[in-house]
Amino acid sequence: MAQFGLIGLAVMGENLALNIERQGFSVAVYNRTAEKTDSFISQRADGKDIVATYSPKELVAALERPRKILLMIKSGAPVDAVIEQLKPLLEEDDIIIDGGNSYYEDTARRSRELQATKVNFIGMGVSGGEIGALLGPSMMPGGNKDAYEVVKPILTKVAAQVEDSPCVTYLGPGCAGHYVKMVHNGIEYGIMQLIAEAYDLLKTGLGFNHQQLHEVFSAWNTTQELNSYLMEITADIFQYIDPQTKNPLVEMILDAAEQKGTGNWTVISAMDLGVPVPTIMTAVNARIMSAYKEERVKASQVFDGVSGRYQGEGFVDKVRDALYCAIACAYAEGMALLKAASQERQYHLNLSEVARIWKGGCIIRAEILKPMQQIFQAQPDLVNLLLAPYFKEAILSRTAAWREVITVATQLNIPVPAMSASLAYFNSYRRDRLPQNLTQAQRDYFGSHTYHRIDQPGTFHTEWTQVDAESLQTGTAD
Ligand code: 6PG
């Protein structure tokens, strides 16, 4: 009998099956198309403790109890369909784990529906791409806690190992795992956009070639501030030469970013919860704008574009500092969102643990997560990362550079939407008074929406068009 079952043999599924087997667990696999199963078994799984099955029924029969079945299939309707197929075949205490990028509300619904049955359900975010799946991903499980305890010995071995601890932990009930994975992806969008802006500033603003870009990003990757997987792969990308044209491959790639939805979901959830996430939101927006390729090409013939090169000194270091501050904001926004969602939806998230399991295996793994882990460990109730003395100092010592980079970019007509949004986030957050008193006045003016005063409690409305406004102000005390 196999110890672990896996459905879905796309590359993530195959790699996870190989990873699980390598950790000493026998695996039974099933894929909807039998040819895929056969080619996996005869090639990559050849000689390994992995058995093929050709129907959900066969898979269930091949597994020891309680059965543990990981779904690595396309999110959405296919997950519901497979759960429906498995439900009548499974028995008391068996466990289904959805390891795809499922929408958290779907996971919440599936959790509720399966709670009423004998089958246990875990919704688990898995990050790290194909390589992570094979060598050790970061895993974000949520759902049934008892079921997690059953699969924990397997998951802790399969996960990436950082400083002796595995990048997996039980996150919370229901859809907590998939929610955390979604926010991980939102932060991923933010950082990717910020890196793209830094690349544009160096390439367009300074005229750097790809060797120089490679060197700068490699050097940044050796710093404590910016060391990260995304920095590392960016440095690699600049070195890759297209075999056909002999140009750097990155320059031959169409500048229209695609997306599968997780960034969008993060922004929608943040807006629903009333949490500002401007860096993340702007990153989603930037992908959408990039996809308007044809329209942009036409507009570029109507308007002038980039105007000249930067002539000053020390710009590379300033871009590095701006990038660091903006990345810190992307994390701060994501963590604040997790905090709000946890309160609203009773996830009971431990943000220090979230930072810990993101330190290895996942796409946003980075050195910056180490101080974050420690900060949330010492101050679990911290409302915003920017308030931690560590980040306060780190950001204040770089604010001048951050501001200057955005000023230069603006003068050169180089768009830096996420860097600008992050600076505005910081500048808004640190203001005790914002101009939204005027917004409130306007709302009251055109729609009698009322306002609060700074000098007395209550709700007020003014007849703004009357000359003697004071006598027409009405209010109710709280
Ligand atoms: C990960 C990634 C992954 C995601 C891809 C594509 O953590 O391994 O986040 O889950 O699906 O990066 O996402 P987009 O197509 O939305 O860019």
PDB file of N, CA and C in Angstrom, residues 253-290:
ATOM      1  N   ILE A 253      11.478  39.494 -25.658  1.00  0.00           N
ATOM      2  CA  ILE A 253      10.198  39.065 -25.077  1.00  0.00           C
ATOM      3  C   ILE A 253       9.179  40.209 -25.141  1.00  0.00           C
ATOM      4  N   LEU A 254       7.979  39.877 -25.582  1.00  0.00           N
ATOM      5  CA  LEU A 254       6.909  40.872 -25.676  1.00  0.00           C
ATOM      6  C   LEU A 254       6.611  41.454 -24.295  1.00  0.00           C
ATOM      7  N   ASP A 255       6.528  42.775 -24.233  1.00  0.00           N
ATOM      8  CA  ASP A 255       6.339  43.467 -22.953  1.00  0.00           C
ATOM      9  C   ASP A 255       4.867  43.550 -22.567  1.00  0.00           C
ATOM     10  N   ALA A 256       4.205  42.413 -22.507  1.00  0.00           N
ATOM     11  CA  ALA A 256       2.792  42.359 -22.099  1.00  0.00           C
ATOM     12  C   ALA A 256       2.669  41.255 -21.054  1.00  0.00           C
ATOM     13  N   ALA A 257       2.562  41.673 -19.777  1.00  0.00           N
ATOM     14  CA  ALA A 257       2.574  40.678 -18.700  1.00  0.00           C
ATOM     15  C   ALA A 257       1.220  39.998 -18.574  1.00  0.00           C
ATOM     16  N   GLU A 258       1.278  38.707 -18.317  1.00  0.00           N
ATOM     17  CA  GLU A 258       0.043  37.946 -18.108  1.00  0.00           C
ATOM     18  C   GLU A 258      -0.158  37.712 -16.619  1.00  0.00           C
ATOM     19  N   GLN A 259      -1.277  37.186 -16.257  1.00  0.00           N
ATOM     20  CA  GLN A 259      -1.547  36.915 -14.835  1.00  0.00           C
ATOM     21  C   GLN A 259      -2.670  35.898 -14.721  1.00  0.00           C
ATOM     22  N   LYS A 260      -2.585  35.135 -13.616  1.00  0.00           N
ATOM     23  CA  LYS A 260      -3.610  34.102 -13.428  1.00  0.00           C
ATOM     24  C   LYS A 260      -4.653  34.483 -12.389  1.00  0.00           C
ATOM     25  N   GLY A 261      -4.496  35.639 -11.746  1.00  0.00           N
ATOM     26  CA  GLY A 261      -5.595  36.104 -10.895  1.00  0.00           C
ATOM     27  C   GLY A 261      -5.275  36.329  -9.429  1.00  0.00           C
ATOM     28  N   THR A 262      -4.192  35.729  -8.921  1.00  0.00           N
ATOM     29  CA  THR A 262      -3.961  35.835  -7.470  1.00  0.00           C
ATOM     30  C   THR A 262      -3.681  37.279  -7.027  1.00  0.00           C
ATOM     31  N   GLY A 263      -2.999  38.066  -7.892  1.00  0.00           N
ATOM     32  CA  GLY A 263      -2.726  39.461  -7.536  1.00  0.00           C
ATOM     33  C   GLY A 263      -4.020  40.253  -7.467  1.00  0.00           C
ATOM     34  N   ASN A 264      -4.855  39.998  -8.453  1.00  0.00           N
ATOM     35  CA  ASN A 264      -6.168  40.632  -8.510  1.00  0.00           C
ATOM     36  C   ASN A 264      -7.005  40.292  -7.271  1.00  0.00           C
ATOM     37  N   TRP A 265      -7.020  39.032  -6.919  1.00  0.00           N
ATOM     38  CA  TRP A 265      -7.788  38.601  -5.732  1.00  0.00           C
ATOM     39  C   TRP A 265      -7.274  39.307  -4.476  1.00  0.00           C
ATOM     40  N   THR A 266      -5.940  39.468  -4.396  1.00  0.00           N
ATOM     41  CA  THR A 266      -5.357  40.117  -3.210  1.00  0.00           C
ATOM     42  C   THR A 266      -5.901  41.536  -3.097  1.00  0.00           C
ATOM     43  N   VAL A 267      -5.904  42.236  -4.223  1.00  0.00           N
ATOM     44  CA  VAL A 267      -6.352  43.634  -4.209  1.00  0.00           C
ATOM     45  C   VAL A 267      -7.847  43.714  -3.872  1.00  0.00           C
ATOM     46  N   ILE A 268      -8.629  42.833  -4.466  1.00  0.00           N
ATOM     47  CA  ILE A 268     -10.081  42.856  -4.206  1.00  0.00           C
ATOM     48  C   ILE A 268     -10.336  42.595  -2.724  1.00  0.00           C
ATOM     49  N   SER A 269      -9.644  41.605  -2.173  1.00  0.00           N
ATOM     50  CA  SER A 269      -9.850  41.295  -0.758  1.00  0.00           C
ATOM     51  C   SER A 269      -9.411  42.465   0.119  1.00  0.00           C
ATOM     52  N   ALA A 270      -8.272  43.080  -0.250  1.00  0.00           N
ATOM     53  CA  ALA A 270      -7.782  44.224   0.537  1.00  0.00           C
ATOM     54  C   ALA A 270      -8.798  45.365   0.516  1.00  0.00           C
ATOM     55  N   MET A 271      -9.364  45.629  -0.649  1.00  0.00           N
ATOM     56  CA  MET A 271     -10.352  46.712  -0.740  1.00  0.00           C
ATOM     57  C   MET A 271     -11.598  46.357   0.081  1.00  0.00           C
ATOM     58  N   ASP A 272     -12.013  45.099  -0.001  1.00  0.00           N
ATOM     59  CA  ASP A 272     -13.180  44.672   0.788  1.00  0.00           C
ATOM     60  C   ASP A 272     -12.936  44.841   2.285  1.00  0.00           C
ATOM     61  N   LEU A 273     -11.709  44.567   2.697  1.00  0.00           N
ATOM     62  CA  LEU A 273     -11.399  44.660   4.130  1.00  0.00           C
ATOM     63  C   LEU A 273     -10.988  46.077   4.546  1.00  0.00           C
ATOM     64  N   GLY A 274     -10.862  46.970   3.567  1.00  0.00           N
ATOM     65  CA  GLY A 274     -10.457  48.345   3.879  1.00  0.00           C
ATOM     66  C   GLY A 274      -8.993  48.446   4.275  1.00  0.00           C
ATOM     67  N   VAL A 275      -8.133  47.686   3.591  1.00  0.00           N
ATOM     68  CA  VAL A 275      -6.695  47.752   3.881  1.00  0.00           C
ATOM     69  C   VAL A 275      -5.977  48.352   2.665  1.00  0.00           C
ATOM     70  N   PRO A 276      -5.215  49.441   2.870  1.00  0.00           N
ATOM     71  CA  PRO A 276      -4.503  50.006   1.714  1.00  0.00           C
ATOM     72  C   PRO A 276      -3.340  49.115   1.282  1.00  0.00           C
ATOM     73  N   VAL A 277      -3.292  48.784  -0.006  1.00  0.00           N
ATOM     74  CA  VAL A 277      -2.178  47.984  -0.547  1.00  0.00           C
ATOM     75  C   VAL A 277      -1.695  48.609  -1.873  1.00  0.00           C
ATOM     76  N   PRO A 278      -1.318  49.890  -1.839  1.00  0.00           N
ATOM     77  CA  PRO A 278      -1.049  50.585  -3.107  1.00  0.00           C
ATOM     78  C   PRO A 278       0.073  49.988  -3.947  1.00  0.00           C
ATOM     79  N   THR A 279       1.117  49.471  -3.302  1.00  0.00           N
ATOM     80  CA  THR A 279       2.227  48.922  -4.104  1.00  0.00           C
ATOM     81  C   THR A 279       1.748  47.691  -4.866  1.00  0.00           C
ATOM     82  N   ILE A 280       1.026  46.834  -4.160  1.00  0.00           N
ATOM     83  CA  ILE A 280       0.527  45.593  -4.770  1.00  0.00           C
ATOM     84  C   ILE A 280      -0.504  45.935  -5.855  1.00  0.00           C
ATOM     85  N   MET A 281      -1.385  46.852  -5.520  1.00  0.00           N
ATOM     86  CA  MET A 281      -2.443  47.239  -6.461  1.00  0.00           C
ATOM     87  C   MET A 281      -1.848  47.841  -7.740  1.00  0.00           C
ATOM     88  N   THR A 282      -0.844  48.664  -7.553  1.00  0.00           N
ATOM     89  CA  THR A 282      -0.212  49.307  -8.705  1.00  0.00           C
ATOM     90  C   THR A 282       0.510  48.275  -9.569  1.00  0.00           C
ATOM     91  N   ALA A 283       1.027  47.238  -8.922  1.00  0.00           N
ATOM     92  CA  ALA A 283       1.709  46.182  -9.684  1.00  0.00           C
ATOM     93  C   ALA A 283       0.709  45.446 -10.575  1.00  0.00           C
ATOM     94  N   VAL A 284      -0.481  45.196 -10.043  1.00  0.00           N
ATOM     95  CA  VAL A 284      -1.515  44.527 -10.851  1.00  0.00           C
ATOM     96  C   VAL A 284      -1.888  45.446 -12.017  1.00  0.00           C
ATOM     97  N   ASN A 285      -2.061  46.725 -11.686  1.00  0.00           N
ATOM     98  CA  ASN A 285      -2.386  47.731 -12.691  1.00  0.00           C
ATOM     99  C   ASN A 285      -1.327  47.806 -13.791  1.00  0.00           C
ATOM    100  N   ALA A 286      -0.064  47.725 -13.372  1.00  0.00           N
ATOM    101  CA  ALA A 286       1.045  47.823 -14.338  1.00  0.00           C
ATOM    102  C   ALA A 286       1.009  46.646 -15.311  1.00  0.00           C
ATOM    103  N   ARG A 287       0.647  45.471 -14.809  1.00  0.00           N
ATOM    104  CA  ARG A 287       0.530  44.321 -15.728  1.00  0.00           C
ATOM    105  C   ARG A 287      -0.600  44.569 -16.721  1.00  0.00           C
ATOM    106  N   ILE A 288      -1.699  45.119 -16.212  1.00  0.00           N
ATOM    107  CA  ILE A 288      -2.846  45.372 -17.091  1.00  0.00           C
ATOM    108  C   ILE A 288      -2.451  46.403 -18.157  1.00  0.00           C
ATOM    109  N   MET A 289      -1.801  47.486 -17.718  1.00  0.00           N
ATOM    110  CA  MET A 289      -1.366  48.515 -18.667  1.00  0.00           C
ATOM    111  C   MET A 289      -0.420  47.921 -19.708  1.00  0.00           C
ATOM    112  N   SER A 290       0.489  47.058 -19.268  1.00  0.00           N
ATOM    113  CA  SER A 290       1.472  46.488 -20.210  1.00  0.00           C
ATOM    114  C   SER A 290       0.770  45.682 -21.301  1.00  0.00           C
TER     115      SER A 290
END
